[in-house]
XYZ file of C-alpha atoms in Angstrom:
510
model
C 0.000 0.000 0.000
C 1.365 3.426 -0.889
C 2.318 5.818 1.857
C -0.275 8.378 0.747
C -2.992 5.718 1.032
C -1.830 4.786 4.518
C -1.927 8.404 5.566
C -5.383 8.926 4.059
C -6.751 5.891 5.883
C -5.483 7.157 9.235
C -3.247 4.177 9.891
C -0.670 6.354 11.610
C -3.108 7.186 14.429
C -4.248 5.090 17.380
C -6.110 1.976 16.316
C -9.637 3.359 16.212
C -12.427 1.337 17.899
C -14.884 -0.023 15.368
C -17.947 -2.178 14.876
C -17.564 -5.195 12.607
C -19.732 -8.051 11.420
C -19.113 -11.190 13.486
C -18.155 -13.157 10.385
C -15.395 -10.673 9.588
C -14.286 -10.493 13.226
C -14.004 -14.264 13.403
C -11.973 -14.384 10.196
C -9.663 -11.736 11.636
C -9.276 -13.663 14.895
C -8.209 -16.784 12.998
C -5.752 -14.955 10.734
C -2.037 -15.445 11.464
C 0.044 -12.628 12.945
C 2.609 -12.389 10.184
C 4.742 -15.523 10.412
C 4.272 -16.062 14.141
C 2.631 -19.358 15.050
C -0.939 -19.046 16.226
C -1.423 -19.449 19.961
C -4.127 -22.058 20.510
C -4.825 -24.444 23.350
C -6.330 -27.863 22.655
C -9.711 -26.521 23.763
C -9.397 -23.602 21.349
C -8.550 -25.904 18.458
C -11.633 -28.007 19.194
C -13.766 -24.868 19.515
C -12.443 -23.647 16.181
C -13.583 -26.848 14.494
C -17.031 -26.467 16.045
C -17.249 -22.839 14.970
C -16.371 -23.851 11.429
C -19.361 -26.186 11.432
C -21.741 -23.748 13.141
C -20.800 -20.897 10.824
C -22.179 -22.842 7.874
C -25.666 -22.996 9.406
C -25.753 -19.584 11.136
C -28.280 -17.659 9.048
C -27.727 -14.347 10.876
C -23.948 -14.386 11.232
C -23.525 -11.737 8.549
C -25.824 -9.406 10.495
C -24.324 -9.886 13.980
C -22.120 -7.017 15.123
C -18.961 -7.195 17.250
C -17.426 -4.209 19.033
C -13.641 -4.111 18.595
C -10.939 -2.067 20.298
C -9.321 -1.339 16.954
C -6.187 -3.468 17.146
C -6.795 -6.594 15.030
C -8.200 -9.415 17.159
C -5.495 -11.879 16.132
C -2.788 -9.469 17.282
C -4.631 -8.848 20.567
C -4.490 -12.593 21.237
C -0.740 -12.583 20.675
C -0.253 -9.510 22.873
C -2.353 -11.063 25.647
C -0.058 -14.091 25.564
C 3.102 -11.957 25.767
C 1.576 -9.955 28.614
C 0.626 -13.107 30.518
C 4.207 -14.349 30.161
C 5.615 -11.105 31.565
C 7.353 -10.011 28.364
C 5.354 -6.834 27.714
C 3.908 -4.426 30.246
C 0.514 -3.948 28.587
C -1.307 -5.945 25.876
C -1.476 -3.230 23.262
C 0.719 -1.411 20.782
C 1.736 2.099 21.747
C 1.470 4.593 18.882
C 4.161 7.060 17.969
C 3.445 10.719 17.414
C 4.839 12.660 14.472
C 5.014 16.413 14.154
C 2.919 18.076 11.468
C 6.112 19.014 9.640
C 7.522 15.464 9.635
C 6.731 12.361 7.553
C 4.150 10.013 9.057
C 5.479 6.478 9.201
C 3.818 3.137 9.860
C 5.104 2.427 13.368
C 4.361 0.272 16.394
C 5.948 -0.001 19.838
C 5.816 -2.332 22.832
C 7.254 -1.799 26.295
C 8.392 -4.180 29.043
C 6.798 -4.520 32.482
C 7.742 -1.883 35.048
C 8.660 -4.511 37.619
C 12.210 -5.784 37.957
C 13.323 -8.472 35.535
C 13.364 -12.038 36.811
C 17.041 -12.386 35.949
C 20.503 -11.198 36.883
C 22.132 -8.302 35.076
C 21.871 -4.550 35.017
C 18.478 -2.898 34.772
C 18.154 -1.500 31.255
C 15.599 0.591 29.427
C 14.316 -0.816 26.153
C 11.309 -1.280 23.924
C 10.199 -3.202 20.890
C 9.894 -0.503 18.274
C 9.581 -0.714 14.525
C 8.977 1.489 11.518
C 8.012 -0.384 8.375
C 6.213 -0.137 5.043
C 2.884 -1.264 6.507
C 1.175 -1.427 9.888
C 1.108 -5.233 9.720
C 4.859 -5.381 9.141
C 5.500 -2.792 11.866
C 3.514 -4.838 14.398
C 5.379 -8.022 13.490
C 8.769 -6.349 13.775
C 7.847 -4.676 17.073
C 6.974 -8.061 18.568
C 10.162 -9.567 17.154
C 12.342 -6.797 18.541
C 10.667 -7.073 21.937
C 11.395 -10.800 22.041
C 14.998 -10.182 21.020
C 15.584 -7.419 23.578
C 13.857 -9.308 26.387
C 15.451 -12.715 26.041
C 18.974 -11.381 25.608
C 18.699 -9.861 29.085
C 17.707 -13.172 30.666
C 20.567 -15.001 32.342
C 21.641 -16.279 35.727
C 25.192 -15.722 36.894
C 25.297 -19.128 38.596
C 24.616 -20.808 35.241
C 27.741 -19.334 33.625
C 31.203 -20.838 33.501
C 33.868 -18.705 35.198
C 37.334 -19.337 33.798
C 40.343 -17.858 32.017
C 41.261 -18.205 28.335
C 44.482 -19.915 29.399
C 42.675 -22.680 31.307
C 40.099 -23.151 28.551
C 42.958 -23.593 26.080
C 44.671 -26.121 28.355
C 41.459 -28.163 28.495
C 41.174 -28.166 24.701
C 37.901 -26.263 24.778
C 36.634 -24.359 21.744
C 36.011 -20.735 22.681
C 35.908 -17.192 21.352
C 39.368 -16.022 22.329
C 39.301 -12.418 23.634
C 42.773 -12.024 22.104
C 41.103 -12.073 18.667
C 38.789 -9.168 19.485
C 39.532 -5.567 18.656
C 41.364 -3.945 21.545
C 41.584 -0.600 23.258
C 44.606 1.598 22.569
C 47.290 2.003 25.271
C 46.116 5.512 26.179
C 42.577 4.177 26.635
C 43.837 1.407 28.895
C 45.761 3.968 30.905
C 42.518 5.863 31.493
C 40.626 2.691 32.412
C 42.758 -0.306 33.478
C 39.730 -2.602 33.082
C 40.225 -2.242 29.312
C 43.355 -4.389 29.653
C 43.053 -8.125 29.086
C 45.345 -11.149 29.119
C 45.264 -14.946 28.899
C 44.899 -14.976 32.682
C 41.917 -12.611 32.788
C 38.851 -14.238 34.318
C 35.587 -14.029 32.378
C 32.104 -15.498 32.606
C 31.251 -17.739 29.653
C 28.054 -19.018 28.056
C 27.706 -22.018 25.752
C 27.225 -21.214 22.080
C 28.312 -22.451 18.655
C 31.238 -21.783 16.325
C 29.420 -21.492 13.002
C 32.153 -22.660 10.612
C 32.306 -26.150 12.098
C 28.988 -26.151 13.943
C 30.709 -27.191 17.166
C 29.905 -26.067 20.681
C 31.998 -23.141 21.882
C 32.229 -20.871 24.907
C 31.504 -17.174 24.375
C 32.176 -14.365 26.883
C 28.793 -13.634 28.466
C 29.350 -9.874 28.299
C 29.314 -10.139 24.482
C 25.964 -11.966 24.522
C 23.742 -10.373 27.162
C 23.492 -6.647 26.548
C 22.592 -5.978 30.193
C 25.441 -8.106 31.535
C 26.690 -7.057 34.969
C 30.426 -7.612 35.165
C 31.697 -9.458 38.208
C 33.507 -7.356 40.783
C 35.455 -10.086 42.602
C 37.772 -10.548 40.883
C 37.113 -7.541 38.622
C 36.077 -8.650 35.131
C 37.813 -6.863 32.280
C 35.795 -4.944 29.673
C 35.920 -6.368 26.147
C 33.650 -3.907 24.309
C 30.646 -1.651 24.708
C 27.490 -3.604 25.527
C 24.930 -2.937 22.800
C 22.340 -4.992 20.928
C 24.397 -4.976 17.726
C 24.566 -8.503 16.332
C 21.376 -9.561 18.113
C 18.534 -10.697 15.882
C 15.285 -12.602 15.793
C 13.532 -14.367 12.938
C 11.263 -17.272 12.079
C 14.035 -19.744 11.241
C 17.464 -20.151 12.782
C 19.247 -19.429 9.511
C 17.228 -16.264 8.911
C 18.063 -15.085 12.430
C 21.775 -15.796 11.925
C 21.675 -13.997 8.572
C 19.995 -10.928 10.095
C 22.581 -10.784 12.880
C 25.507 -11.064 10.465
C 24.061 -8.411 8.150
C 23.769 -6.036 11.087
C 27.396 -6.633 12.105
C 28.559 -6.062 8.516
C 26.482 -2.872 8.298
C 27.964 -1.332 11.470
C 31.501 -2.465 10.614
C 31.270 -0.796 7.204
C 29.906 2.445 8.591
C 32.678 2.710 11.198
C 35.437 1.874 8.691
C 34.332 4.848 6.585
C 33.447 7.191 9.441
C 36.488 6.724 11.654
C 38.832 7.002 8.655
C 37.004 10.130 7.397
C 36.401 8.443 4.033
C 33.839 9.798 1.568
C 31.608 6.901 0.428
C 30.199 6.740 -3.082
C 26.761 8.395 -3.293
C 24.299 5.957 -4.867
C 21.972 7.601 -7.384
C 18.824 6.055 -5.948
C 16.681 8.689 -7.697
C 17.453 6.984 -11.013
C 15.621 3.853 -9.852
C 12.356 3.087 -11.614
C 10.897 1.153 -8.696
C 7.527 2.761 -7.822
C 7.913 2.239 -4.063
C 11.343 3.886 -4.038
C 10.066 6.778 -6.152
C 7.062 7.201 -3.828
C 9.330 7.297 -0.773
C 11.629 9.921 -2.296
C 8.672 12.060 -3.314
C 7.140 11.708 0.134
C 10.348 12.901 1.845
C 10.599 15.754 -0.640
C 7.111 16.944 0.342
C 8.536 17.623 3.802
C 11.609 19.354 2.333
C 13.940 16.637 3.536
C 17.075 15.737 1.585
C 17.916 12.039 1.354
C 21.406 10.740 0.554
C 22.288 7.069 0.068
C 25.937 6.282 0.787
C 27.702 3.085 -0.240
C 29.386 1.938 2.971
C 30.032 -1.573 1.656
C 33.414 -3.125 2.349
C 35.545 -5.798 0.713
C 33.152 -8.421 2.107
C 30.992 -8.062 -1.002
C 27.690 -7.520 0.821
C 25.941 -4.297 -0.297
C 25.488 -1.826 2.546
C 23.820 1.589 2.516
C 23.919 4.406 5.021
C 20.943 6.706 4.450
C 21.303 10.315 5.533
C 18.421 12.721 6.147
C 19.312 16.420 6.061
C 16.619 18.772 7.362
C 17.489 22.409 6.640
C 14.382 23.897 8.252
C 14.617 25.848 11.488
C 17.860 27.155 12.953
C 20.184 24.966 10.938
C 20.646 21.567 9.311
C 19.677 18.522 11.368
C 21.375 15.264 10.358
C 19.933 11.792 10.970
C 21.089 8.464 9.577
C 19.944 4.881 9.178
C 21.446 1.725 7.757
C 20.503 -1.181 5.547
C 22.503 -4.187 4.373
C 21.453 -7.142 2.269
C 21.074 -8.633 -1.180
C 18.032 -6.831 -2.594
C 18.407 -3.231 -3.773
C 14.843 -2.155 -3.069
C 14.799 -3.651 0.419
C 18.140 -2.066 1.351
C 17.021 1.368 0.165
C 13.644 1.276 1.892
C 14.971 -0.192 5.136
C 17.801 2.308 5.484
C 15.631 5.280 4.509
C 12.800 4.344 6.878
C 15.276 3.981 9.733
C 16.810 7.380 8.962
C 13.374 9.024 8.794
C 12.335 7.339 12.034
C 15.523 8.457 13.783
C 14.954 11.962 12.448
C 11.584 12.085 14.179
C 13.485 11.677 17.468
C 16.629 13.671 16.765
C 14.748 16.772 15.575
C 12.933 17.011 18.912
C 14.327 18.516 22.091
C 17.265 20.803 22.552
C 20.541 20.650 20.667
C 23.325 19.051 22.698
C 26.511 20.946 21.835
C 29.896 19.264 21.777
C 31.504 20.290 25.101
C 34.130 23.018 24.872
C 36.654 20.802 26.643
C 35.789 17.842 24.409
C 38.472 15.166 24.156
C 37.768 12.517 21.512
C 36.747 9.041 22.676
C 36.808 9.910 26.376
C 33.281 11.053 27.221
C 31.093 8.691 29.217
C 28.207 11.145 28.977
C 27.913 10.906 25.177
C 25.695 7.899 24.581
C 22.949 7.074 22.093
C 20.494 9.853 22.911
C 23.197 12.499 23.161
C 24.827 11.652 19.830
C 21.472 11.906 18.045
C 21.090 15.499 19.252
C 24.664 16.622 18.585
C 24.422 16.698 14.790
C 22.628 20.003 14.353
C 23.614 23.424 13.105
C 26.045 24.852 10.585
C 29.259 23.891 12.386
C 28.291 20.243 12.824
C 27.072 20.066 9.228
C 30.480 21.286 8.058
C 32.092 18.524 10.105
C 29.767 16.004 8.456
C 30.061 17.330 4.883
C 32.987 15.043 3.957
C 30.633 12.071 4.321
C 28.399 13.400 1.535
C 31.219 14.422 -0.802
C 31.815 11.105 -2.589
C 31.382 10.574 -6.314
C 28.111 9.307 -7.763
C 27.425 5.613 -8.339
C 24.615 3.897 -10.227
C 22.296 1.430 -8.465
C 23.524 -1.305 -10.821
C 27.168 -0.772 -9.888
C 26.246 -0.614 -6.211
C 24.290 -3.866 -6.045
C 26.587 -5.851 -8.378
C 25.693 -9.550 -8.493
C 24.269 -9.617 -4.960
C 20.717 -10.211 -6.176
C 21.745 -13.593 -7.591
C 21.683 -14.867 -3.983
C 17.919 -15.186 -3.743
C 17.338 -17.296 -0.626
C 18.267 -16.721 3.006
C 20.255 -19.968 3.028
C 22.256 -18.948 -0.050
C 22.936 -15.510 1.420
C 24.057 -17.006 4.727
C 26.374 -19.452 2.978
C 27.852 -16.612 0.920
C 28.651 -14.579 4.035
C 30.090 -17.561 5.904
C 32.250 -18.401 2.895
C 33.535 -14.835 2.721
C 34.354 -14.784 6.437
C 36.204 -18.082 6.121
C 38.342 -16.644 3.312
C 39.193 -13.602 5.438
C 41.174 -15.786 7.817
C 41.746 -16.027 11.574
C 39.652 -13.721 13.721
C 36.661 -13.831 11.380
C 35.150 -17.017 12.784
C 31.500 -16.276 13.685
C 30.196 -17.413 17.061
C 26.491 -17.639 17.860
C 24.349 -17.975 20.951
C 20.715 -19.040 20.532
C 18.089 -18.495 23.221
C 16.130 -21.591 24.267
C 12.717 -20.766 25.726
C 9.218 -22.225 25.531
C 7.707 -18.851 24.554
C 9.910 -18.722 21.467
C 9.086 -22.344 20.655
C 5.367 -21.614 20.963
C 5.642 -18.646 18.609
C 7.987 -20.359 16.153
C 10.636 -17.664 16.625
C 14.425 -17.759 16.987
C 16.553 -15.227 18.885
C 20.335 -15.239 18.432
C 23.410 -13.192 19.192
C 26.361 -13.378 16.789
C 29.916 -12.131 17.289
C 32.632 -11.940 14.628
C 35.760 -10.946 16.592
C 37.562 -8.865 13.956
C 34.592 -6.869 12.656
C 34.579 -3.359 14.123
C 31.821 -3.340 16.768
C 29.328 -0.520 17.152
C 29.863 1.583 20.262
C 27.279 3.961 21.692
C 29.254 5.148 24.716
C 31.922 7.447 23.305
C 34.627 6.207 25.690
C 34.048 2.565 24.695
C 35.356 2.563 21.115
C 37.803 -0.312 20.562
C 40.179 1.791 18.484
C 43.005 -0.746 18.223
C 41.209 -2.457 15.337
C 43.173 -3.994 12.487
C 40.331 -3.396 10.030
C 40.418 0.346 10.623
C 43.985 0.290 9.311
C 43.683 -2.335 6.567
C 40.155 -2.179 5.095
C 40.480 1.310 3.528
C 43.375 0.154 1.354
C 41.366 -2.806 0.077
C 38.621 -0.351 -0.911
C 40.956 1.959 -2.823
C 41.248 4.573 -0.065
C 44.111 5.702 2.124
C 43.677 5.000 5.851
C 43.502 8.082 8.041
C 46.649 9.046 9.933
C 44.373 10.022 12.834
C 40.822 8.881 13.482
C 37.759 11.064 13.002
C 37.394 12.719 16.442
C 33.675 13.535 16.318
C 30.983 11.309 17.876
C 29.432 9.197 15.151
C 25.695 9.753 14.470
C 24.760 6.088 14.009
C 21.692 5.217 16.081
């Protein structure tokens, strides 16, 4: 459905209460929620069979009215289940408001219970939020993100293995060796000694899988659970910033693994370009003849927003776009970005652009957060996700960002290459795994998959994937692992010259 049609039908507002014929309401109740499995007890399955029979002889069913809250009945059933299981705080989707001067996007959000989590770990704030091309897709993605966020906070410290890399090696165990991860620079370690690590450092470990061989492997728990609370006795060293990057959920294990790997590749590519102050090629998306892409560009133009599509792909051969929204209204330019990586040009463009537009709805609100006068690069603990989204405003910050938009033009055909020949999720996953294998030591992917009866009931898979040598996203400015081999080597493979000093300004990636 086109965006203008969605807007005309009011689908960006609260789900309006309505009256519907019972026959239509029943059909809606029995419809699947996207690809989630339907939640039905044995009694409900029997009742459904009986209703099928009764509906054939009910002469007045087409005249019976049912009052509805507005949210589709099938989705209400799913939300009731998630609420009963303590995963969401209320059994309804929360709407998102958009200013009159901003694009209206199909969005849905879910929030966790207010009570404390029934798990160890730090208390974290999160939601299941999605912007998509349709309300149905937004609801599905919001549920999926909520499941991902929730279950990757669920762990018990007493279920983890506590050991050192040296002892694991002596026992012949397979494990993600912290020595293969990107490191902090000496001056960073001097500022925070917990950034140091050695073969004798003690970590907590969780059981996962090394994906090349499919064998069981230990993974540092702090790289899996994004709310992980580091042990204090003895003090546990810090390996990286704890974010949700590389976490994913999907309806098959392979699709979940693929989504996680694509996200890691996307963030790695962005940081290779950003930290080296490289100017990516600017993809001429406007030359596309796809009607949905054209409609999106025209829709953004109606709100006087400029959209740029930057090729932040790396030598891995997986197309990656960073979409940039520039809003020149008001006191000065406001910059917002989003990302998309994959094997289908249209999907990459729409996904990255919708994320950038969604981020813009947040970053344009509130007060500008200026870069502190005494700013020292990569040292600030107080510059996190929210702060970095509100830093990129005004003429001075736009001038600091301008290099990122200064690349030469590239056609969609040259950008996508032969990627669209990989048409299935399995083929795409195999392609990425093959590429990582060719890249050598340090590029072995490790995966942790959540096991839970809720996920089994819904037919959903939640995973966390780590590829040690890919540059990890950091949201706390003092947590960038700057001693990264790829930051020095990848630019040369792409035809650029690595920077002699890293870009000092906080990145705007959300």
